[in-house]
mmCIF file of C-alpha atoms in Angstrom:
data_model
loop_
_atom_site.group_PDB
_atom_site.id
_atom_site.type_symbol
_atom_site.label_atom_id
_atom_site.label_comp_id
_atom_site.label_asym_id
_atom_site.label_seq_id
_atom_site.Cartn_x
_atom_site.Cartn_y
_atom_site.Cartn_z
ATOM 1 C CA UNK A 1 -19.526 0.027 7.285
ATOM 2 C CA UNK A 2 -15.812 0.396 7.275
ATOM 3 C CA UNK A 3 -13.714 3.488 7.598
ATOM 4 C CA UNK A 4 -10.262 4.499 8.693
ATOM 5 C CA UNK A 5 -8.971 7.921 9.580
ATOM 6 C CA UNK A 6 -5.597 9.526 10.202
ATOM 7 C CA UNK A 7 -4.383 13.128 10.178
ATOM 8 C CA UNK A 8 -3.440 14.550 6.805
ATOM 9 C CA UNK A 9 -0.210 16.195 7.834
ATOM 10 C CA UNK A 10 2.014 16.614 10.870
ATOM 11 C CA UNK A 11 5.171 18.581 11.523
ATOM 12 C CA UNK A 12 7.869 17.722 14.033
ATOM 13 C CA UNK A 13 11.415 18.715 14.884
ATOM 14 C CA UNK A 14 14.525 16.648 14.291
ATOM 15 C CA UNK A 15 15.424 14.701 17.431
ATOM 16 C CA UNK A 16 11.927 14.942 18.878
ATOM 17 C CA UNK A 17 9.125 12.375 19.262
ATOM 18 C CA UNK A 18 5.932 12.268 17.210
ATOM 19 C CA UNK A 19 2.807 10.147 17.520
ATOM 20 C CA UNK A 20 0.619 9.508 14.489
ATOM 21 C CA UNK A 21 -2.878 8.333 15.352
ATOM 22 C CA UNK A 22 -5.173 6.104 13.342
ATOM 23 C CA UNK A 23 -8.786 5.288 14.148
ATOM 24 C CA UNK A 24 -10.894 2.740 12.383
ATOM 25 C CA UNK A 25 -14.321 1.165 12.310
ATOM 26 C CA UNK A 26 -15.017 -2.311 11.020
ATOM 27 C CA UNK A 27 -17.044 -5.372 11.883
ATOM 28 C CA UNK A 28 -14.246 -7.788 11.004
ATOM 29 C CA UNK A 29 -10.639 -7.190 12.013
ATOM 30 C CA UNK A 30 -7.487 -9.183 11.379
ATOM 31 C CA UNK A 31 -4.794 -6.782 12.391
ATOM 32 C CA UNK A 32 -3.431 -3.372 11.495
ATOM 33 C CA UNK A 33 -0.377 -2.395 9.499
ATOM 34 C CA UNK A 34 1.745 0.723 9.416
ATOM 35 C CA UNK A 35 3.702 1.481 6.271
ATOM 36 C CA UNK A 36 6.163 4.219 5.422
ATOM 37 C CA UNK A 37 6.101 5.698 1.939
ATOM 38 C CA UNK A 38 8.610 8.163 0.554
ATOM 39 C CA UNK A 39 7.524 10.267 -2.393
ATOM 40 C CA UNK A 40 7.657 8.331 -5.639
ATOM 41 C CA UNK A 41 8.319 5.019 -3.927
ATOM 42 C CA UNK A 42 6.213 2.038 -2.893
ATOM 43 C CA UNK A 43 5.221 1.569 0.755
ATOM 44 C CA UNK A 44 7.602 -0.260 3.045
ATOM 45 C CA UNK A 45 6.483 -2.318 6.013
ATOM 46 C CA UNK A 46 6.930 -0.851 9.487
ATOM 47 C CA UNK A 47 4.714 -2.853 11.835
ATOM 48 C CA UNK A 48 1.801 -5.220 12.228
ATOM 49 C CA UNK A 49 -0.377 -5.396 15.339
ATOM 50 C CA UNK A 50 -3.089 -7.981 15.807
ATOM 51 C CA UNK A 51 -3.250 -8.029 19.621
ATOM 52 C CA UNK A 52 -3.710 -5.100 21.977
ATOM 53 C CA UNK A 53 -0.608 -3.428 23.259
ATOM 54 C CA UNK A 54 2.623 -1.825 22.265
ATOM 55 C CA UNK A 55 5.137 -3.314 19.839
ATOM 56 C CA UNK A 56 8.551 -1.682 19.902
ATOM 57 C CA UNK A 57 11.015 -1.931 17.058
ATOM 58 C CA UNK A 58 13.993 0.350 17.411
ATOM 59 C CA UNK A 59 12.984 3.993 17.088
ATOM 60 C CA UNK A 60 9.489 3.022 15.953
ATOM 61 C CA UNK A 61 6.696 1.649 18.137
ATOM 62 C CA UNK A 62 3.123 0.798 17.276
ATOM 63 C CA UNK A 63 0.169 0.504 19.623
ATOM 64 C CA UNK A 64 -3.226 -1.089 19.140
ATOM 65 C CA UNK A 65 -6.469 -1.010 21.096
ATOM 66 C CA UNK A 66 -9.049 -3.188 19.392
ATOM 67 C CA UNK A 67 -11.867 -2.191 21.730
ATOM 68 C CA UNK A 68 -11.311 1.478 20.897
ATOM 69 C CA UNK A 69 -10.579 0.981 17.205
ATOM 70 C CA UNK A 70 -7.383 2.921 17.708
ATOM 71 C CA UNK A 71 -3.746 2.620 16.816
ATOM 72 C CA UNK A 72 -0.772 4.913 16.883
ATOM 73 C CA UNK A 73 2.719 4.920 15.471
ATOM 74 C CA UNK A 74 5.357 6.475 17.689
ATOM 75 C CA UNK A 75 8.580 7.720 16.154
ATOM 76 C CA UNK A 76 11.441 8.639 18.489
ATOM 77 C CA UNK A 77 14.688 10.518 17.887
ATOM 78 C CA UNK A 78 13.348 11.852 14.625
ATOM 79 C CA UNK A 79 15.739 12.093 11.709
ATOM 80 C CA UNK A 80 15.347 14.080 8.527
ATOM 81 C CA UNK A 81 15.026 10.845 6.582
ATOM 82 C CA UNK A 82 11.832 10.098 8.508
ATOM 83 C CA UNK A 83 10.078 12.749 6.417
ATOM 84 C CA UNK A 84 7.570 10.617 4.521
ATOM 85 C CA UNK A 85 3.941 9.616 4.423
ATOM 86 C CA UNK A 86 2.822 7.071 6.999
ATOM 87 C CA UNK A 87 -0.061 4.844 6.026
ATOM 88 C CA UNK A 88 -2.177 2.801 8.392
ATOM 89 C CA UNK A 89 -4.258 -0.040 7.031
ATOM 90 C CA UNK A 90 -6.376 -2.656 8.743
ATOM 91 C CA UNK A 91 -7.105 -6.151 7.502
ATOM 92 C CA UNK A 92 -10.827 -6.814 7.241
ATOM 93 C CA UNK A 93 -12.750 -10.066 7.552
ATOM 94 C CA UNK A 94 -12.012 -10.878 3.891
ATOM 95 C CA UNK A 95 -8.289 -10.357 4.513
ATOM 96 C CA UNK A 96 -8.359 -7.239 2.357
ATOM 97 C CA UNK A 97 -6.296 -4.215 3.348
ATOM 98 C CA UNK A 98 -8.365 -1.098 4.004
ATOM 99 C CA UNK A 99 -6.089 1.911 3.704
ATOM 100 C CA UNK A 100 -6.051 5.248 5.422
ATOM 101 C CA UNK A 101 -5.265 8.294 3.302
ATOM 102 C CA UNK A 102 -1.837 8.618 4.877
ATOM 103 C CA UNK A 103 -0.213 11.174 7.149
ATOM 104 C CA UNK A 104 2.479 13.321 5.621
ATOM 105 C CA UNK A 105 5.161 13.871 8.249
ATOM 106 C CA UNK A 106 7.397 16.888 7.802
ATOM 107 C CA UNK A 107 10.594 16.984 9.859
ATOM 108 C CA UNK A 108 12.188 20.364 10.453
ATOM 109 C CA UNK A 109 15.783 20.855 11.586
ATOM 110 C CA UNK B 1 13.234 -12.705 1.669
ATOM 111 C CA UNK B 2 9.800 -11.630 0.398
ATOM 112 C CA UNK B 3 10.955 -9.570 -2.541
ATOM 113 C CA UNK B 4 8.542 -8.373 -5.197
ATOM 114 C CA UNK B 5 9.734 -6.847 -8.439
ATOM 115 C CA UNK B 6 7.927 -4.799 -11.024
ATOM 116 C CA UNK B 7 8.864 -4.117 -14.596
ATOM 117 C CA UNK B 8 9.163 -1.579 -16.032
ATOM 118 C CA UNK B 9 9.849 0.917 -13.268
ATOM 119 C CA UNK B 10 8.692 3.726 -15.505
ATOM 120 C CA UNK B 11 7.129 3.979 -18.935
ATOM 121 C CA UNK B 12 6.090 6.774 -21.261
ATOM 122 C CA UNK B 13 3.645 5.973 -24.027
ATOM 123 C CA UNK B 14 1.438 7.678 -26.550
ATOM 124 C CA UNK B 15 -2.284 7.999 -26.049
ATOM 125 C CA UNK B 16 -4.156 5.016 -27.485
ATOM 126 C CA UNK B 17 -1.390 2.483 -27.005
ATOM 127 C CA UNK B 18 -1.346 -0.410 -24.537
ATOM 128 C CA UNK B 19 1.155 -0.898 -21.755
ATOM 129 C CA UNK B 20 1.938 -4.109 -19.873
ATOM 130 C CA UNK B 21 3.318 -4.071 -16.337
ATOM 131 C CA UNK B 22 4.754 -7.212 -14.766
ATOM 132 C CA UNK B 23 4.754 -8.079 -11.082
ATOM 133 C CA UNK B 24 6.888 -10.963 -9.848
ATOM 134 C CA UNK B 25 7.387 -12.491 -6.428
ATOM 135 C CA UNK B 26 11.048 -13.482 -6.491
ATOM 136 C CA UNK B 27 11.481 -15.758 -3.505
ATOM 137 C CA UNK B 28 8.002 -16.905 -2.583
ATOM 138 C CA UNK B 29 4.807 -18.088 -4.180
ATOM 139 C CA UNK B 30 1.783 -15.828 -4.051
ATOM 140 C CA UNK B 31 -1.651 -17.177 -4.688
ATOM 141 C CA UNK B 32 -2.970 -13.648 -4.374
ATOM 142 C CA UNK B 33 -1.572 -10.461 -5.870
ATOM 143 C CA UNK B 34 -3.031 -6.995 -5.722
ATOM 144 C CA UNK B 35 -2.845 -4.065 -8.089
ATOM 145 C CA UNK B 36 -3.020 -0.548 -6.722
ATOM 146 C CA UNK B 37 -3.017 2.880 -8.311
ATOM 147 C CA UNK B 38 -1.810 5.989 -6.559
ATOM 148 C CA UNK B 39 -2.319 9.526 -7.799
ATOM 149 C CA UNK B 40 -0.082 12.311 -6.470
ATOM 150 C CA UNK B 41 -0.631 13.154 -2.818
ATOM 151 C CA UNK B 42 -3.291 10.481 -2.473
ATOM 152 C CA UNK B 43 -3.315 7.115 -0.769
ATOM 153 C CA UNK B 44 -3.222 3.758 -2.461
ATOM 154 C CA UNK B 45 -6.367 2.775 -4.304
ATOM 155 C CA UNK B 46 -6.976 -0.923 -4.778
ATOM 156 C CA UNK B 47 -7.823 -1.661 -8.397
ATOM 157 C CA UNK B 48 -8.152 -5.419 -8.383
ATOM 158 C CA UNK B 49 -7.323 -8.634 -6.599
ATOM 159 C CA UNK B 50 -5.651 -11.268 -8.713
ATOM 160 C CA UNK B 51 -5.813 -14.947 -7.813
ATOM 161 C CA UNK B 52 -3.627 -17.460 -9.626
ATOM 162 C CA UNK B 53 -5.550 -19.412 -12.202
ATOM 163 C CA UNK B 54 -8.785 -17.482 -11.916
ATOM 164 C CA UNK B 55 -10.282 -14.198 -13.048
ATOM 165 C CA UNK B 56 -9.348 -11.070 -11.191
ATOM 166 C CA UNK B 57 -11.806 -9.351 -8.906
ATOM 167 C CA UNK B 58 -12.107 -5.675 -9.771
ATOM 168 C CA UNK B 59 -13.041 -2.891 -7.392
ATOM 169 C CA UNK B 60 -16.041 -0.746 -8.113
ATOM 170 C CA UNK B 61 -15.348 1.839 -10.766
ATOM 171 C CA UNK B 62 -12.374 0.021 -12.285
ATOM 172 C CA UNK B 63 -12.982 -1.036 -15.892
ATOM 173 C CA UNK B 64 -11.986 -4.665 -16.317
ATOM 174 C CA UNK B 65 -11.817 -4.328 -20.103
ATOM 175 C CA UNK B 66 -9.406 -1.464 -19.797
ATOM 176 C CA UNK B 67 -7.185 -2.878 -17.086
ATOM 177 C CA UNK B 68 -6.506 -6.478 -18.048
ATOM 178 C CA UNK B 69 -5.032 -8.645 -15.335
ATOM 179 C CA UNK B 70 -3.485 -12.035 -15.856
ATOM 180 C CA UNK B 71 -2.163 -14.162 -12.982
ATOM 181 C CA UNK B 72 -0.780 -17.090 -14.917
ATOM 182 C CA UNK B 73 1.556 -18.487 -12.273
ATOM 183 C CA UNK B 74 2.198 -18.317 -8.559
ATOM 184 C CA UNK B 75 4.993 -15.818 -9.115
ATOM 185 C CA UNK B 76 3.755 -13.602 -11.930
ATOM 186 C CA UNK B 77 0.844 -11.261 -12.463
ATOM 187 C CA UNK B 78 0.534 -8.757 -15.285
ATOM 188 C CA UNK B 79 -1.525 -5.608 -15.640
ATOM 189 C CA UNK B 80 -2.182 -4.336 -19.148
ATOM 190 C CA UNK B 81 -3.522 -0.818 -19.517
ATOM 191 C CA UNK B 82 -5.305 -0.883 -22.867
ATOM 192 C CA UNK B 83 -5.835 2.181 -25.012
ATOM 193 C CA UNK B 84 -4.104 4.339 -22.442
ATOM 194 C CA UNK B 85 -5.118 7.980 -22.070
ATOM 195 C CA UNK B 86 -3.452 10.843 -20.193
ATOM 196 C CA UNK B 87 -5.838 10.386 -17.266
ATOM 197 C CA UNK B 88 -4.380 6.884 -16.794
ATOM 198 C CA UNK B 89 -1.036 8.435 -15.909
ATOM 199 C CA UNK B 90 -0.353 7.313 -12.373
ATOM 200 C CA UNK B 91 1.879 5.274 -10.102
ATOM 201 C CA UNK B 92 0.891 1.606 -10.316
ATOM 202 C CA UNK B 93 1.973 -0.649 -7.461
ATOM 203 C CA UNK B 94 1.528 -4.376 -7.115
ATOM 204 C CA UNK B 95 1.724 -6.435 -3.966
ATOM 205 C CA UNK B 96 1.905 -10.148 -3.336
ATOM 206 C CA UNK B 97 0.512 -12.094 -0.405
ATOM 207 C CA UNK B 98 2.066 -15.456 0.384
ATOM 208 C CA UNK B 99 -0.280 -16.161 3.279
ATOM 209 C CA UNK B 100 -3.455 -14.567 4.520
ATOM 210 C CA UNK B 101 -2.343 -11.267 5.926
ATOM 211 C CA UNK B 102 0.881 -9.504 5.061
ATOM 212 C CA UNK B 103 1.376 -8.026 1.614
ATOM 213 C CA UNK B 104 4.781 -7.345 0.117
ATOM 214 C CA UNK B 105 4.939 -4.454 -2.289
ATOM 215 C CA UNK B 106 6.745 -4.054 -5.557
ATOM 216 C CA UNK B 107 8.697 -0.849 -6.191
ATOM 217 C CA UNK B 108 5.965 0.584 -8.409
ATOM 218 C CA UNK B 109 5.689 1.590 -12.053
ATOM 219 C CA UNK B 110 5.247 5.197 -13.036
ATOM 220 C CA UNK B 111 3.128 5.472 -16.173
ATOM 221 C CA UNK B 112 3.000 8.675 -18.170
ATOM 222 C CA UNK B 113 0.638 8.822 -21.121
ATOM 223 C CA UNK B 114 1.267 11.646 -23.542
#
């Protein structure tokens, strides 16, 4: 079967670093996405990993280990505007997106 | 590039009426579009996959006669919620896929059924 799991909620302090983990199980895999979603808005693209390793993009980095079925999103120098839900989703063998439930990130001053 | 629009952005309607939501890819062609529904504090739930020129594929539990999807061109898909009821109130989001992998999301339509 397929499943994907990420923490429901995390809290971090402005200026700090936070890592949001995502684990998944699937027989067919064509990459993993991270999206950011602010309340009442549609998701916006953050990253896409299809090969193992770390992809860095400014303050945000995403890591993938296909053998472990594991990914994380790393946010550095947290800003208040980073308060949002972060959704991980993998692409299955049918090129469908399988979504996690999202991690609500709360940034405190 | 890769902009997807939705119209309307919000709509309020009376119970029993039908509502049509449009999803357009503005600067690319999308053979496949997706319709999602998102209830408060929940993740996206895929309702159906829409392929241009063919019938939509609905996810389990989604009534195809209630949620009518038309993908008449490579840049337009419509979702019609027929005989809407208060429990249909939700945030409806479309996405368009120009290739095989990445999806580009519209801004969403908030539907409130009174």
